[in-house]
XYZ file of N, CA and C in Angstrom:
744
model
N 72.376 -142.080 120.518
C 72.766 -142.389 122.074
C 74.780 -141.307 122.008
N 75.062 -141.738 122.545
C 76.274 -141.366 122.285
C 77.301 -142.485 123.414
N 77.982 -142.924 122.162
C 79.180 -143.882 122.297
C 80.666 -143.405 122.163
N 81.643 -143.791 122.394
C 82.279 -143.296 123.238
C 83.377 -144.668 122.481
N 84.476 -143.982 121.895
C 85.397 -145.572 121.523
C 86.531 -145.098 121.635
N 86.999 -146.410 122.475
C 88.606 -146.159 123.246
C 89.424 -146.428 121.803
N 90.551 -145.957 121.804
C 90.983 -146.675 120.730
C 90.187 -146.030 119.017
N 89.361 -144.902 119.261
C 89.206 -144.921 117.926
C 89.523 -143.864 116.613
N 90.809 -143.970 117.162
C 91.769 -143.363 115.653
C 92.227 -144.802 114.886
N 92.509 -145.779 116.082
C 93.353 -146.622 115.422
C 92.258 -146.980 113.904
N 93.216 -148.518 113.566
C 92.286 -149.250 112.193
C 90.468 -149.917 112.557
N 90.246 -150.180 113.808
C 88.811 -150.392 113.400
C 87.973 -149.835 114.087
N 88.805 -149.348 115.330
C 88.593 -147.428 115.801
C 87.893 -146.907 115.069
N 87.744 -146.592 114.367
C 87.947 -144.965 113.508
C 86.938 -145.403 112.377
N 86.385 -146.938 112.156
C 85.395 -147.476 111.125
C 84.540 -147.465 111.737
N 84.583 -148.022 113.043
C 83.771 -148.151 114.125
C 82.862 -146.649 114.365
N 83.344 -145.663 114.662
C 83.083 -144.244 114.892
C 82.627 -144.186 113.628
N 82.676 -143.885 112.244
C 82.494 -143.958 110.665
C 80.958 -144.370 111.177
N 81.006 -145.789 111.031
C 79.648 -146.693 111.022
C 78.261 -145.871 112.266
N 79.191 -145.140 112.988
C 78.111 -145.112 114.778
C 76.899 -143.506 113.789
N 78.289 -143.180 112.967
C 78.036 -141.265 113.231
C 76.648 -141.369 111.387
N 76.836 -143.359 110.508
C 76.270 -143.138 109.715
C 74.608 -143.186 110.583
N 75.084 -143.838 111.349
C 73.210 -144.611 111.792
C 72.853 -143.843 112.790
N 73.190 -142.334 113.152
C 72.958 -140.808 113.152
C 73.356 -140.772 115.153
N 74.856 -141.666 115.803
C 75.060 -142.044 116.740
C 75.640 -140.926 116.723
N 75.998 -140.545 118.152
C 76.811 -139.261 118.292
C 78.401 -140.483 119.207
N 79.390 -140.420 118.078
C 80.207 -141.371 118.667
C 81.621 -140.608 118.436
N 82.252 -140.681 119.862
C 83.739 -140.052 120.030
C 85.040 -140.727 120.131
N 85.783 -140.571 119.148
C 86.878 -141.448 119.719
C 87.418 -140.693 120.615
N 88.712 -141.629 121.410
C 89.420 -141.092 122.363
C 90.853 -142.385 122.669
N 91.680 -140.945 122.603
C 93.141 -141.581 122.037
C 93.895 -141.016 122.703
N 95.073 -141.462 122.831
C 96.504 -140.493 123.388
C 95.967 -139.015 122.390
N 96.236 -139.349 121.024
C 95.947 -138.477 120.264
C 94.998 -137.105 120.129
N 93.937 -138.009 121.581
C 92.551 -137.276 121.379
C 93.182 -136.229 122.638
N 93.424 -136.594 123.292
C 93.912 -135.942 125.035
C 92.866 -136.583 125.585
N 93.185 -138.307 125.341
C 92.357 -139.152 126.637
C 93.534 -140.455 126.329
N 93.765 -140.697 127.900
C 94.676 -141.414 128.100
C 94.381 -142.707 129.358
N 94.080 -143.474 129.276
C 93.386 -144.987 129.646
C 94.695 -145.179 130.983
N 96.172 -144.796 130.566
C 96.449 -145.835 131.137
C 96.762 -145.018 133.073
N 97.150 -142.939 132.029
C 97.132 -142.272 133.276
C 95.929 -141.511 133.616
N 94.585 -142.211 132.837
C 93.154 -141.400 132.678
C 93.193 -140.264 132.549
N 93.430 -139.754 131.833
C 93.538 -138.105 131.347
C 91.999 -137.776 130.981
N 91.882 -137.196 130.531
C 90.350 -137.517 129.724
C 89.394 -137.867 129.663
N 89.463 -138.890 130.853
C 88.777 -139.955 131.004
C 86.993 -139.403 131.195
N 87.501 -139.055 132.373
C 86.255 -138.430 133.547
C 85.353 -137.035 132.094
N 86.064 -136.282 131.409
C 85.004 -135.624 130.335
C 85.262 -136.191 129.495
N 85.342 -137.105 128.744
C 85.052 -137.306 127.740
C 83.803 -138.184 127.597
N 83.859 -138.619 129.008
C 82.823 -139.915 129.080
C 81.368 -138.945 129.953
N 81.535 -138.131 129.793
C 80.250 -137.268 130.025
C 79.236 -137.446 129.262
N 78.302 -137.664 129.743
C 76.337 -137.907 128.745
C 76.795 -139.109 128.049
N 77.758 -140.227 128.404
C 77.830 -141.405 127.801
C 77.060 -143.047 127.725
N 76.357 -143.342 126.835
C 75.960 -144.082 127.598
C 76.236 -145.760 127.368
N 77.548 -145.649 126.493
C 77.866 -146.622 126.068
C 79.808 -146.331 125.461
N 80.667 -147.475 126.225
C 82.024 -147.117 126.252
C 82.114 -148.307 125.261
N 82.756 -148.260 124.220
C 83.656 -149.685 123.171
C 84.798 -149.811 122.753
N 85.846 -150.412 123.976
C 87.544 -150.365 124.228
C 88.437 -151.126 123.026
N 88.165 -150.310 122.053
C 89.126 -150.983 120.823
C 90.606 -151.424 120.856
N 90.979 -150.158 121.974
C 91.877 -150.009 122.107
C 93.889 -151.553 122.462
N 94.736 -150.514 122.433
C 95.627 -151.988 121.705
C 97.094 -151.879 122.259
N 97.899 -152.326 123.056
C 99.109 -152.218 123.779
C 99.834 -152.147 123.224
N 100.791 -150.696 123.599
C 101.879 -150.397 122.151
C 103.246 -151.515 122.327
N 103.165 -152.517 122.854
C 103.913 -153.216 123.664
C 103.617 -154.474 123.470
N 103.683 -155.476 122.704
C 103.449 -156.607 122.862
C 104.515 -158.298 123.971
N 105.584 -157.455 124.453
C 106.560 -158.438 125.634
C 105.457 -158.344 127.034
N 105.473 -159.532 127.443
C 104.749 -160.276 128.270
C 104.198 -159.544 129.284
N 105.081 -158.678 130.243
C 105.319 -157.715 131.489
C 104.153 -156.189 130.876
N 104.264 -156.070 129.556
C 104.499 -154.515 129.077
C 102.083 -155.027 128.669
N 102.688 -155.692 127.828
C 101.023 -156.394 127.615
C 99.862 -156.507 128.494
N 100.974 -156.859 129.304
C 100.120 -156.891 130.910
C 99.290 -156.005 132.100
N 100.365 -155.359 132.248
C 100.277 -154.130 132.968
C 99.106 -153.400 131.808
N 99.261 -153.370 130.772
C 98.641 -152.304 129.750
C 97.462 -152.338 130.098
N 96.549 -153.742 129.355
C 95.598 -154.555 129.484
C 94.806 -154.286 131.070
N 95.564 -154.313 132.185
C 95.002 -154.394 133.435
C 94.326 -153.223 134.123
N 95.803 -152.275 133.529
C 95.945 -150.598 134.401
C 95.056 -149.941 133.876
N 94.440 -149.432 131.888
C 93.773 -149.385 131.400
C 92.457 -149.676 131.787
N 92.161 -151.118 131.605
C 91.244 -151.260 131.478
C 90.310 -151.349 133.772
N 90.965 -150.856 134.651
C 90.747 -151.114 135.725
C 90.692 -148.834 135.906
N 91.333 -148.332 134.936
C 91.085 -146.807 134.720
C 89.757 -146.528 133.945
N 89.829 -147.641 133.302
C 87.897 -146.808 132.841
C 86.878 -147.844 133.205
N 86.493 -148.898 133.237
C 86.123 -149.269 134.416
C 85.540 -148.332 135.236
N 86.718 -147.260 135.853
C 86.193 -146.867 137.157
C 85.417 -145.396 136.841
N 86.165 -144.585 135.599
C 85.163 -143.660 135.266
C 84.178 -143.806 134.769
N 84.163 -145.077 133.976
C 82.890 -145.392 133.694
C 82.023 -145.268 134.891
N 82.123 -145.845 135.586
C 81.054 -146.084 137.350
C 80.548 -145.221 137.760
N 81.752 -144.099 137.165
C 81.484 -142.792 137.909
C 80.507 -141.508 136.848
N 81.269 -142.036 136.022
C 79.827 -141.744 134.434
C 78.503 -142.550 134.671
N 78.299 -142.716 134.728
C 77.085 -143.893 135.046
C 76.821 -144.028 133.708
N 78.306 -144.534 133.132
C 78.106 -145.228 131.696
C 77.000 -147.008 132.074
N 76.440 -146.853 130.720
C 75.525 -147.841 131.157
C 76.039 -149.729 130.722
N 76.699 -149.885 129.066
C 77.179 -150.606 128.547
C 78.394 -150.312 128.137
N 79.514 -151.671 128.417
C 80.731 -151.349 127.943
C 81.261 -152.656 126.954
N 82.049 -152.469 125.863
C 82.300 -153.194 124.318
C 83.348 -153.402 125.043
N 83.566 -154.420 124.603
C 85.466 -154.830 124.026
C 86.025 -155.540 122.953
N 86.322 -155.323 122.783
C 86.776 -156.524 121.510
C 88.181 -157.370 121.716
N 87.960 -158.519 121.735
C 88.844 -159.336 122.398
C 88.863 -160.308 120.924
N 89.668 -161.652 121.734
C 89.422 -162.704 120.380
C 88.974 -163.900 120.672
N 88.998 -165.038 119.265
C 88.206 -165.744 119.457
C 89.600 -166.978 119.696
N 89.232 -167.577 120.728
C 89.911 -168.671 121.522
C 91.353 -168.346 122.270
N 90.628 -166.935 122.971
C 91.224 -166.223 123.954
C 91.551 -167.699 125.296
N 90.734 -168.260 125.507
C 90.742 -168.993 126.974
C 91.538 -170.262 126.772
N 91.714 -170.423 125.064
C 92.462 -171.030 124.882
C 94.102 -171.816 124.404
N 94.299 -170.717 125.109
C 95.350 -170.261 124.074
C 96.434 -169.123 125.606
N 96.262 -170.078 127.039
C 96.780 -169.030 127.647
C 98.241 -169.032 127.936
N 98.947 -169.846 126.755
C 100.454 -170.165 127.212
C 101.026 -168.606 126.614
N 100.165 -168.092 125.917
C 100.467 -166.875 124.615
C 100.299 -165.847 125.511
N 101.459 -164.764 125.837
C 101.079 -163.395 127.043
C 100.629 -162.483 126.221
N 100.667 -162.060 125.154
C 99.222 -161.297 124.355
C 97.778 -161.386 125.076
N 97.544 -163.734 124.792
C 96.063 -163.826 125.610
C 95.987 -163.831 126.999
N 97.159 -164.178 126.800
C 96.798 -164.212 129.033
C 96.611 -162.765 129.393
N 97.034 -161.384 128.283
C 96.478 -159.990 128.776
C 95.301 -160.180 128.230
N 95.339 -160.468 127.868
C 93.377 -160.243 126.740
C 92.234 -161.056 128.066
N 92.762 -162.673 128.118
C 91.590 -162.283 129.705
C 91.870 -162.234 130.620
N 92.892 -161.500 131.223
C 93.363 -161.111 132.189
C 91.638 -159.700 131.840
N 92.058 -158.577 131.230
C 90.687 -157.674 130.710
C 89.722 -158.617 130.568
N 89.139 -159.089 130.293
C 87.871 -159.984 130.097
C 87.566 -160.231 131.473
N 88.377 -160.675 132.359
C 88.064 -160.584 134.093
C 87.848 -159.831 134.261
N 88.244 -158.670 134.653
C 87.901 -157.527 134.843
C 86.604 -157.089 134.174
N 86.757 -156.946 132.911
C 85.392 -156.520 132.812
C 83.228 -156.903 133.396
N 83.542 -158.700 133.543
C 83.234 -159.411 133.603
C 83.095 -159.260 135.421
N 83.611 -158.301 136.364
C 83.738 -158.297 137.608
C 83.023 -157.318 138.155
N 83.261 -156.307 136.811
C 83.353 -154.680 137.335
C 81.967 -154.477 137.690
N 80.495 -155.062 137.319
C 79.309 -154.648 137.559
C 78.425 -154.017 136.953
N 79.939 -153.539 135.626
C 78.770 -152.185 134.691
C 77.801 -153.396 133.786
N 76.852 -153.494 132.841
C 76.476 -154.579 131.705
C 77.170 -154.109 131.130
N 78.134 -155.747 130.427
C 79.032 -155.701 129.042
C 78.201 -156.263 128.362
N 79.348 -156.797 127.118
C 79.684 -157.724 125.640
C 80.713 -157.349 125.189
N 81.449 -158.686 125.289
C 82.879 -159.012 124.624
C 82.717 -159.856 123.149
N 83.494 -158.725 122.409
C 82.693 -159.691 120.816
C 84.638 -159.900 120.676
N 83.982 -161.855 120.602
C 85.420 -162.491 120.302
C 85.482 -161.894 118.813
N 86.959 -161.607 117.995
C 86.719 -161.697 116.364
C 87.860 -163.033 116.519
N 87.549 -163.299 114.984
C 89.146 -164.125 114.551
C 90.110 -163.328 113.774
N 91.042 -163.502 113.289
C 91.605 -163.074 112.285
C 91.945 -161.821 111.743
N 91.893 -161.090 111.184
C 91.361 -159.923 110.719
C 93.054 -160.361 108.615
N 91.872 -160.133 108.082
C 92.368 -159.979 106.884
C 93.818 -158.870 106.615
N 93.688 -158.786 106.473
C 94.832 -157.298 107.030
C 96.140 -157.639 107.476
N 96.065 -158.369 108.921
C 97.018 -159.100 109.521
C 97.846 -160.684 108.900
N 97.819 -160.891 107.103
C 98.079 -162.294 106.799
C 100.028 -161.446 106.975
N 100.300 -160.451 106.244
C 101.935 -160.092 106.071
C 102.631 -159.819 107.529
N 102.085 -159.230 108.514
C 102.209 -158.929 109.523
C 102.357 -160.714 110.435
N 101.147 -161.548 110.170
C 101.932 -162.783 110.736
C 102.938 -163.536 110.298
N 102.820 -162.868 108.609
C 104.260 -163.914 108.121
C 104.962 -163.342 108.304
N 105.629 -161.755 108.353
C 106.896 -161.832 109.189
C 106.893 -161.991 110.780
N 106.438 -162.636 111.234
C 107.255 -162.644 112.782
C 107.095 -164.392 113.003
N 106.700 -165.267 111.161
C 107.067 -166.199 111.236
C 108.360 -166.989 110.682
N 108.561 -166.316 109.669
C 109.702 -165.900 109.185
C 111.247 -166.342 109.006
N 111.389 -167.403 108.729
C 113.093 -167.979 108.494
C 113.638 -168.101 107.042
N 114.492 -167.240 107.166
C 115.589 -166.601 105.482
C 114.497 -166.050 104.707
N 114.297 -167.235 103.644
C 113.322 -166.907 102.919
C 111.705 -167.617 103.177
N 111.547 -168.719 103.784
C 110.706 -169.518 104.622
C 110.231 -169.205 105.461
N 108.448 -168.987 105.114
C 107.450 -168.760 106.708
C 106.805 -170.375 107.622
N 107.053 -170.260 108.300
C 107.328 -171.688 108.764
C 105.397 -170.726 109.449
N 104.127 -171.578 109.320
C 103.484 -171.172 110.306
C 102.265 -172.603 110.970
N 101.459 -172.759 111.911
C 100.855 -174.076 112.579
C 100.026 -175.021 111.728
N 100.074 -176.155 111.779
C 99.455 -177.122 111.023
C 97.806 -176.941 111.092
N 96.858 -175.694 111.197
C 95.438 -175.520 112.613
C 95.054 -174.677 110.724
N 93.843 -174.680 111.541
C 93.015 -174.380 110.384
C 92.460 -172.820 111.109
N 92.030 -171.715 110.321
C 92.140 -170.249 110.458
C 90.401 -170.030 110.120
N 89.814 -168.998 110.543
C 88.615 -168.065 109.675
C 88.950 -166.512 110.156
N 89.319 -166.094 109.420
C 89.748 -164.750 109.302
C 88.818 -164.104 108.773
N 88.717 -162.800 108.858
C 87.941 -161.760 108.499
C 87.982 -159.972 108.006
N 87.414 -159.083 107.705
C 88.029 -158.643 107.353
C 87.578 -156.953 108.068
N 88.501 -156.285 108.844
C 88.158 -155.397 110.121
C 86.871 -154.406 109.318
N 86.292 -154.581 108.239
C 85.192 -153.727 108.175
C 84.183 -154.473 109.080
N 84.235 -155.898 108.484
C 82.882 -156.696 109.506
C 82.973 -156.628 110.648
N 84.397 -156.903 110.916
C 84.433 -156.777 112.875
C 84.182 -154.827 113.500
N 84.439 -154.214 112.225
C 83.458 -152.494 112.934
C 82.189 -153.049 112.923
N 81.765 -153.134 111.815
C 79.845 -153.606 112.407
C 79.486 -154.349 113.264
N 80.265 -155.108 113.588
C 79.066 -156.578 114.591
C 79.759 -155.352 115.722
N 80.725 -154.701 116.128
C 81.121 -154.377 117.233
C 79.878 -152.732 117.203
N 79.389 -152.321 116.217
C 78.237 -151.197 116.142
C 76.921 -152.042 116.525
N 76.752 -152.950 115.856
C 75.814 -153.909 116.050
C 74.986 -153.944 117.759
N 76.631 -155.179 118.676
C 76.411 -155.302 119.875
C 76.300 -153.427 120.675
N 77.237 -152.827 120.411
C 77.497 -151.094 121.066
C 75.796 -150.584 121.423
N 75.500 -151.149 120.166
C 74.428 -150.262 120.556
C 72.959 -151.503 120.840
N 72.900 -152.338 121.294
C 72.235 -153.628 121.543
C 71.810 -153.702 122.947
N 71.371 -154.454 123.405
C 71.242 -154.791 124.503
C 73.016 -155.738 125.134
N 73.348 -154.904 126.502
C 74.108 -156.206 126.962
C 73.940 -156.912 127.033
N 75.045 -158.487 126.643
C 74.661 -159.645 126.380
C 75.163 -160.188 128.000
N 75.795 -159.378 128.562
C 77.037 -160.001 130.035
C 77.820 -161.203 129.570
N 78.300 -161.116 128.400
C 78.906 -162.560 128.797
C 79.958 -162.524 126.435
N 80.040 -163.433 125.731
C 80.966 -163.157 124.529
C 80.024 -163.588 123.442
N 80.370 -162.892 123.039
C 79.619 -162.714 121.194
C 80.987 -162.981 120.237
N 80.552 -164.051 119.441
C 81.450 -164.263 118.531
C 81.458 -163.672 117.072
N 82.440 -163.218 116.157
C 82.349 -163.230 115.326
C 83.364 -163.617 113.932
N 82.953 -164.384 112.477
C 84.298 -164.618 112.240
C 83.821 -164.380 110.224
N 85.197 -164.739 110.358
C 85.006 -164.452 108.184
C 83.786 -165.906 107.922
N 83.788 -165.791 106.458
C 82.924 -166.918 106.285
C 83.163 -168.483 105.363
N 84.730 -167.815 105.531
C 85.158 -169.584 104.952
C 86.489 -169.401 106.090
N 86.401 -171.162 106.477
C 87.458 -171.672 107.548
C 88.936 -172.455 106.810
N 89.568 -172.195 106.458
C 90.396 -173.131 105.457
C 91.874 -172.685 106.278
N 93.094 -173.707 105.323
C 94.593 -173.878 106.794
C 95.232 -172.278 106.642
N 95.857 -172.500 107.421
C 96.905 -171.556 108.277
C 97.654 -171.406 106.746
N 98.151 -171.809 106.223
C 99.482 -171.636 105.236
C 98.680 -171.135 104.040
N 97.580 -171.940 103.435
C 96.649 -171.568 102.771
C 95.947 -169.579 102.881
N 95.895 -169.425 104.113
C 95.147 -167.841 104.086
C 97.053 -167.335 103.884
N 98.101 -167.758 104.457
C 99.842 -166.762 104.711
C 99.873 -166.730 102.862
N 99.661 -167.732 102.580
C 100.637 -168.277 101.186
C 99.331 -167.090 99.939
N 98.131 -166.307 100.421
C 97.282 -165.865 99.163
C 97.671 -164.648 99.412
N 97.582 -164.126 101.203
C 97.746 -163.126 101.490
C 99.122 -162.730 100.692
N 100.714 -163.458 101.023
C 101.460 -162.742 100.827
C 101.658 -163.172 98.828
N 100.662 -163.929 98.220
C 100.689 -163.776 96.851
C 99.990 -162.374 96.172
N 99.052 -162.288 96.442
C 98.644 -161.212 96.878
C 99.412 -159.294 95.975
N 100.432 -159.861 97.736
C 101.742 -158.599 97.239
C 102.916 -159.062 95.940
N 102.174 -159.728 95.627
C 103.628 -160.176 94.898
C 105.464 -160.813 95.878
N 104.990 -161.103 96.766
C 105.624 -161.668 97.893
C 106.381 -162.931 97.618
N 107.752 -162.826 97.491
C 107.899 -164.488 96.451
C 108.473 -165.896 98.101
N 107.800 -164.868 99.329
C 108.516 -165.828 100.196
C 107.749 -167.547 100.288
N 108.772 -168.570 100.798
C 107.918 -169.975 100.397
C 106.840 -169.709 102.223
N 105.826 -170.693 102.290
C 104.651 -171.154 102.747
C 104.860 -171.836 103.692
N 105.309 -172.463 104.555
C 105.057 -173.846 105.060
C 104.529 -174.404 105.926
N 103.529 -175.351 106.191
C 103.216 -175.703 107.146
C 103.375 -176.605 108.241
N 103.583 -176.020 109.326
C 104.006 -176.879 110.350
C 103.842 -177.354 111.260
N 103.327 -178.510 111.942
C 102.780 -178.293 113.033
C 103.328 -177.767 114.215
N 104.281 -177.733 114.534
C 105.093 -177.308 115.691
C 105.868 -176.080 115.837
N 104.946 -175.959 114.174
C 105.257 -174.172 114.899
C 104.709 -172.680 115.651
N 104.754 -172.093 115.872
C 104.340 -171.536 116.560
C 104.138 -170.378 116.433
N 102.323 -169.862 117.129
C 101.742 -168.428 116.672
C 101.405 -168.053 117.635
N 102.683 -166.629 117.958
C 102.800 -165.663 118.361
C 102.487 -166.553 119.690
N 104.227 -167.863 119.952
C 104.157 -168.654 120.856
C 103.346 -169.581 121.855
N 102.755 -169.453 120.923
C 101.564 -170.721 120.843
C 101.343 -171.838 120.045
N 101.955 -173.267 120.367
C 101.902 -174.703 119.745
C 99.647 -174.548 119.898
N 99.479 -174.570 118.818
C 98.020 -175.141 117.794
C 97.178 -176.158 117.967
N 96.288 -176.217 118.129
C 95.029 -177.428 118.206
C 94.524 -177.025 116.979
N 94.206 -178.185 115.540
C 93.209 -177.711 114.570
C 92.780 -176.822 114.874
N 91.638 -176.634 115.745
C 90.664 -176.152 115.615
C 90.552 -175.191 117.038
N 91.887 -174.218 117.197
C 92.267 -173.311 118.259
C 91.888 -172.104 118.220
N 91.677 -171.558 116.760
C 91.259 -169.781 116.594
C 90.137 -169.998 116.196
N 88.966 -170.832 115.818
C 87.722 -171.355 114.958
C 87.125 -170.818 115.912
N 86.090 -170.321 115.358
C 84.974 -169.942 116.985
C 83.999 -171.250 116.607
N 83.061 -171.134 116.847
C 81.699 -172.145 117.623
C 80.833 -172.183 116.802
N 80.057 -172.996 117.141
C 78.607 -173.156 115.687
C 77.919 -172.505 116.147
N 77.644 -170.808 116.900
C 76.908 -169.938 117.515
C 77.175 -168.339 116.831
N 78.630 -168.897 116.255
C 79.111 -167.566 115.754
C 78.594 -166.734 115.003
N 78.913 -165.134 114.680
C 77.754 -164.688 114.015
C 78.985 -164.475 112.766
N 78.581 -164.771 111.327
C 79.438 -164.783 110.322
C 79.278 -163.704 109.150
N 80.633 -163.365 109.319
C 80.434 -162.045 108.762
C 80.535 -162.146 106.426
N 80.093 -161.476 105.948
C 79.696 -161.505 104.907
C 81.071 -161.846 103.682
N 82.780 -161.149 103.885
C 83.314 -160.517 102.532
C 83.938 -162.097 102.690
N 83.971 -162.347 101.628
C 85.623 -163.731 101.105
C 87.056 -163.009 101.514
N 87.870 -163.711 101.892
C 88.982 -163.482 101.397
C 89.533 -163.243 99.754
N 88.850 -163.804 99.165
C 88.797 -163.666 97.911
C 87.839 -162.453 96.977
N 87.201 -162.354 97.945
C 86.604 -160.755 97.163
C 87.971 -159.031 97.798
N 87.601 -159.627 99.417
C 88.834 -158.702 99.444
C 90.071 -158.128 99.216
N 90.853 -159.774 98.636
C 92.438 -159.397 97.638
C 92.139 -158.615 96.323
N 91.086 -159.252 95.788
C 90.612 -158.298 94.535
C 90.665 -157.224 94.561
N 89.885 -156.781 95.362
C 89.102 -155.299 95.677
C 90.957 -154.353 95.975
N 91.956 -154.892 96.253
C 93.218 -154.048 96.141
C 93.200 -154.025 95.397
N 92.648 -155.005 94.146
C 94.472 -154.915 93.082
C 94.118 -154.082 92.107
């Protein structure tokens, strides 16, 4: 089948395109650098011709409150209209575990607005909620650093490898629409500070990591289980320790 991957040249999108092609599907990466722009609508009609499935893994270039909301509302509205015109029969979107629990976070509010548009579109859909990626440990640390101290929430996290995210998206894309949410997570839950500390240690980063119950996660104060998946989540295989070892 023809699967169009919006954001198909990024971290997850490029991996997904590769996995779909390995299984014999026509996977088409769509992004501004391929002539497809969901904000303006440029190239959408052309790239969606003959597509059965669209997977949206695109992301806002800015996380500022108004900009991120405008991005997801505009791009999703344009994309869903073009899909309806093209006869696409399955819309898949990547979102985040805990989205509905952290509405004080501007990014999560924007993702929730995106999900509501998808649900109301009338196009059969599947929304994949993934936990945080291993690759983003340093970025989280950078956003949480004061001097040489990294303050992170006193909560738990169950992160996962981006390859495993792409694999779940691929399985979802070629499957039957669930008209709901599919959760996917890594195999281990551990304290947030442990995740960041181990990630930085692997980079020989000397910063001190401290667990602070009042530290915010991109603007949100977390409960212990805010970022944890439910009991029915699909559990990926790659362990953080093994991923770190491969990087050495």
